PDB file of C-alpha atoms and ligand atoms in Angstrom:
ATOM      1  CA  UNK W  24       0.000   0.000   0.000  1.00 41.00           C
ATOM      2  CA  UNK W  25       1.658   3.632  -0.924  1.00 48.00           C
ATOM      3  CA  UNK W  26      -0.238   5.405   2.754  1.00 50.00           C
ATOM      4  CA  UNK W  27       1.707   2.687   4.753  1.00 53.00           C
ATOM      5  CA  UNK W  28       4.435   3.926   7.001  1.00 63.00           C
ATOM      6  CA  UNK W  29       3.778   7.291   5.942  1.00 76.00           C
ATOM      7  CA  UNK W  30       1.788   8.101   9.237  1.00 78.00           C
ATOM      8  CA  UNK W  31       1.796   5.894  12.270  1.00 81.00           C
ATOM      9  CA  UNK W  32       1.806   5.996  16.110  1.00 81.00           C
ATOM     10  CA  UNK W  33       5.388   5.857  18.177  1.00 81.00           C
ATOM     11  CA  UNK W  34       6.394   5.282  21.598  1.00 83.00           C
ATOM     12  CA  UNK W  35       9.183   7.477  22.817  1.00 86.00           C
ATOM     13  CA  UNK W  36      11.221   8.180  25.800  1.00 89.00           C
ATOM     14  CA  UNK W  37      14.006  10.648  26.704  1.00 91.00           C
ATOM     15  CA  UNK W  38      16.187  11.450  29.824  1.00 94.00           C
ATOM     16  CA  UNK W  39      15.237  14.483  30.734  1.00 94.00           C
ATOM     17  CA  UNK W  40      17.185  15.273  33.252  1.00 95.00           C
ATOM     18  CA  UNK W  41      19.689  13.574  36.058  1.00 96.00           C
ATOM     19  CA  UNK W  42      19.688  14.324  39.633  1.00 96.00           C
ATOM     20  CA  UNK W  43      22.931  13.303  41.579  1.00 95.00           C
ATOM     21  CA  UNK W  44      23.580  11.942  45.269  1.00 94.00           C
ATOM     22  CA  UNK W  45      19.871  10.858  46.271  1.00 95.00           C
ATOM     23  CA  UNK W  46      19.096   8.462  48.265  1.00 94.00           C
ATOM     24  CA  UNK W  47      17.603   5.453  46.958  1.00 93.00           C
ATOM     25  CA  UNK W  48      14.581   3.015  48.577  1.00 91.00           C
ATOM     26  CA  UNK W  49      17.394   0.144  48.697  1.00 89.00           C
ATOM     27  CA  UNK W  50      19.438   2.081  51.077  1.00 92.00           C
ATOM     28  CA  UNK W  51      22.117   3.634  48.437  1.00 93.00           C
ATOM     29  CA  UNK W  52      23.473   7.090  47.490  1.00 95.00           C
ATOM     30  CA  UNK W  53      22.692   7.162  43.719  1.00 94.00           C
ATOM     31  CA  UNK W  54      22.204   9.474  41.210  1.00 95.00           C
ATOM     32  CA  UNK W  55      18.872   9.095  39.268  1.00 95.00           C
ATOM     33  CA  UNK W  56      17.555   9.730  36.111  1.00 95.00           C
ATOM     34  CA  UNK W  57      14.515  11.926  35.112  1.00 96.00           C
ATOM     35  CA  UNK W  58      12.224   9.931  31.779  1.00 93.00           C
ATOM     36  CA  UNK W  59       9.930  11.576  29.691  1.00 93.00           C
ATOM     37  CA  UNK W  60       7.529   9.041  28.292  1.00 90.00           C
ATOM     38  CA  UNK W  61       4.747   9.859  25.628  1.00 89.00           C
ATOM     39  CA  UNK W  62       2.979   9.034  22.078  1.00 88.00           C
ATOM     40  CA  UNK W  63       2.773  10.671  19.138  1.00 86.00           C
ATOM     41  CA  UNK W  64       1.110  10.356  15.816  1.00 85.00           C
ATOM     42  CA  UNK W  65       3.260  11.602  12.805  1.00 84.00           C
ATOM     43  CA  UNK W  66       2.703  12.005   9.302  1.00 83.00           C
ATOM     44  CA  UNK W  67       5.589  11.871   7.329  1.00 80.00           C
ATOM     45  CA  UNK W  68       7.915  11.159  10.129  1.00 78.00           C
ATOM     46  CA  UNK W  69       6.895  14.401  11.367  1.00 84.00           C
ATOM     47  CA  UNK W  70       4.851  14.410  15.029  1.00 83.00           C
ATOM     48  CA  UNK W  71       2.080  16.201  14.791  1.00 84.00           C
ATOM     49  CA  UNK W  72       0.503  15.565  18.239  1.00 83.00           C
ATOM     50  CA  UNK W  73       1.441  14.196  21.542  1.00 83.00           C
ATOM     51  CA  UNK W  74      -0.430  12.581  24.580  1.00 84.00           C
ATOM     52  CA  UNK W  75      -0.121  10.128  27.160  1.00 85.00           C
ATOM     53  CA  UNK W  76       2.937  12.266  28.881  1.00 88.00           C
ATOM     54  CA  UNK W  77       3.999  10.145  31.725  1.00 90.00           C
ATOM     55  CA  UNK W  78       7.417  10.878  33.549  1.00 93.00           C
ATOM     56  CA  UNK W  79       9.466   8.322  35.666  1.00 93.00           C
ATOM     57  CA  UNK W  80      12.433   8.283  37.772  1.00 94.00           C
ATOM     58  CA  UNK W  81      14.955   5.569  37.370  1.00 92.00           C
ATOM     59  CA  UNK W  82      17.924   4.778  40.435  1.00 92.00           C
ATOM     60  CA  UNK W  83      20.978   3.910  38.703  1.00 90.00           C
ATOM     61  CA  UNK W  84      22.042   2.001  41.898  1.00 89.00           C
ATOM     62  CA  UNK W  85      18.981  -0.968  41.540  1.00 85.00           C
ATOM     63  CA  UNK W  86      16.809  -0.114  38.448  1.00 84.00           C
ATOM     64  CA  UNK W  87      13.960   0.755  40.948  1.00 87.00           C
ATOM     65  CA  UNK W  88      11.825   2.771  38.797  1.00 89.00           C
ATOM     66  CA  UNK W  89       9.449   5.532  40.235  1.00 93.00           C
ATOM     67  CA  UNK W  90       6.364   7.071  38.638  1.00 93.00           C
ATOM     68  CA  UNK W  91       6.178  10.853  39.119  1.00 95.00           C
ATOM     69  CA  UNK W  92       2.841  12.110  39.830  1.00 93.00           C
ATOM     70  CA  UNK W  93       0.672  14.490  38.011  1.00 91.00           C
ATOM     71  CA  UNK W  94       0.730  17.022  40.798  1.00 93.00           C
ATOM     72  CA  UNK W  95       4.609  17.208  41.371  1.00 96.00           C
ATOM     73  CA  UNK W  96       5.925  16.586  37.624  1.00 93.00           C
ATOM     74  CA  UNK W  97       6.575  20.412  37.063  1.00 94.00           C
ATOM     75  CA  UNK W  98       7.977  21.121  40.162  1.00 95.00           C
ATOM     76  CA  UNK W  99      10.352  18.422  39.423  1.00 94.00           C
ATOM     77  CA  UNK W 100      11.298  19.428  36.348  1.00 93.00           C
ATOM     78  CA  UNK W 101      12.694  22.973  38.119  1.00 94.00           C
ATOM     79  CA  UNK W 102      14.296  21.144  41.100  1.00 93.00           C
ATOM     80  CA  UNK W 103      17.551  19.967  41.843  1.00 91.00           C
ATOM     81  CA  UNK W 104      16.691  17.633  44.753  1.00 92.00           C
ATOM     82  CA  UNK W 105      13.612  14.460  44.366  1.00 94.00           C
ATOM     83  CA  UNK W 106      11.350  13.561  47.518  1.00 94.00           C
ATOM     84  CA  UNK W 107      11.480  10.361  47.442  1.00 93.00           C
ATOM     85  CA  UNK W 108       8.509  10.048  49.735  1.00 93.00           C
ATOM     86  CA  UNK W 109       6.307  11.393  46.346  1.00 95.00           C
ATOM     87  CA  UNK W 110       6.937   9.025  44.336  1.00 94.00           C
ATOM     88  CA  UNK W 111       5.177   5.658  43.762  1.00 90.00           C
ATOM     89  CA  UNK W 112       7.470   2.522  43.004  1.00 87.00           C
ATOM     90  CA  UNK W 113       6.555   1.110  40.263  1.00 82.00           C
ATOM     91  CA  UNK W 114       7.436  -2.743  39.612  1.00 74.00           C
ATOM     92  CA  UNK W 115      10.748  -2.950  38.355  1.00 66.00           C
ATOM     93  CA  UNK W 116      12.049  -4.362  35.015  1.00 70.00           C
ATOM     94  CA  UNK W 117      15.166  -4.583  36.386  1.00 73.00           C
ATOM     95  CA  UNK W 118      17.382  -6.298  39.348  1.00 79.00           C
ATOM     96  CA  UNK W 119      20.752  -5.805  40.611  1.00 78.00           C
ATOM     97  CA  UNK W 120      22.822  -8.752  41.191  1.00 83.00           C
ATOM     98  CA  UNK W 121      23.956  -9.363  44.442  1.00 83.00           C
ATOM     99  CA  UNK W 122      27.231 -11.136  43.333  1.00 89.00           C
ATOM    100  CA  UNK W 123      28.736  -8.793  40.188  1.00 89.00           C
ATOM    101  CA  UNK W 124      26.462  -5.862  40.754  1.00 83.00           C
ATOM    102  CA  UNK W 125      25.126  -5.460  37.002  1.00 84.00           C
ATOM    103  CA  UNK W 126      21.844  -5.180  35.767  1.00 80.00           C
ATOM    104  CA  UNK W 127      19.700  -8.068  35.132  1.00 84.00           C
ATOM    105  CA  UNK W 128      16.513  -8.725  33.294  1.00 84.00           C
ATOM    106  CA  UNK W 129      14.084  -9.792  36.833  1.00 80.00           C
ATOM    107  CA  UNK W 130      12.742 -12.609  34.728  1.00 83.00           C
ATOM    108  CA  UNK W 131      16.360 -13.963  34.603  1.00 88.00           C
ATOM    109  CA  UNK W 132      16.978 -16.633  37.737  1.00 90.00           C
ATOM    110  CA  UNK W 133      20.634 -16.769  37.382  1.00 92.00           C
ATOM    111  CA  UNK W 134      23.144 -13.882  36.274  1.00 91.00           C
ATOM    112  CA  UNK W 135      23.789 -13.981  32.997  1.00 92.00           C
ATOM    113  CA  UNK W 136      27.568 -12.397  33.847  1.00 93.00           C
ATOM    114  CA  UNK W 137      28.655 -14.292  36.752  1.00 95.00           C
ATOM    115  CA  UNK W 138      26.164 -17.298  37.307  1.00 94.00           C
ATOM    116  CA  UNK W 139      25.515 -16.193  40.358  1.00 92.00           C
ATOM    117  CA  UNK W 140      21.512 -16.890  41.826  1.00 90.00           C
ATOM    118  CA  UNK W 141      19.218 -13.816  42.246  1.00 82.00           C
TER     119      UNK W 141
HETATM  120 ZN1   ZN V   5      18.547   1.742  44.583  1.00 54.49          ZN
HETATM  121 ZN1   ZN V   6      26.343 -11.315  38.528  1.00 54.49          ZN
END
């Protein structure tokens, strides 16, 4: 068909910004990154309109991803510092392994690096 690809719907992300020495839910000093999630539809590879803006916040220490709520997403956008405490955890695609301390997939049962058993 000639219309296909032309126009379509995409998932993106972005780091919007990084916040350094927080203290992470697993007991760490981390520094943490800021994600800007949303759709678009573009025509021509060009976006015409967004929606769905979500933004998360993921600890580089454990993968431990936090959702950023509605009512504190543009203050955090202008801040240097995160409250913790405002954020809800979200389930994480990630685990840390206890052995090698590299990210793993949380599906995996063993570390794919050093064997080791999460
Ligand atoms: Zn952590
Ligand atoms: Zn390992």
């Amino acid at each position: 068909m000639f219309f296909f690809g032309i126009f379509g719907v995409q998932n993106k992300s972005r780091v919007v910004k990084e916040f350094n020495n927080v203290i992470c839910r697993c007991g760490r000093l981390s520094s943490m990154q800021l994600i800007e999630e949303y759709m678009y539809f573009h025509f021509f590879f060009i976006p015409i309109f967004r929606w769905g803006r979500k933004y998360f916040v993921q600890a580089r220490c454990c993968g431990r991803l936090y959702e950023v709520p509605e009512d504190y997403k543009d203050e955090l956008l202008t801040s240097d510092t995160i409250d913790l405490n405002r954020l809800r955890e979200k389930e994480s695609p990630y685990k840390i392994c206890p052995s090698c301390g590299k990210y793993v997939d949380s599906n995996y049962k063993y570390c794919p690096y050093c064997g080791a058993e999460l």
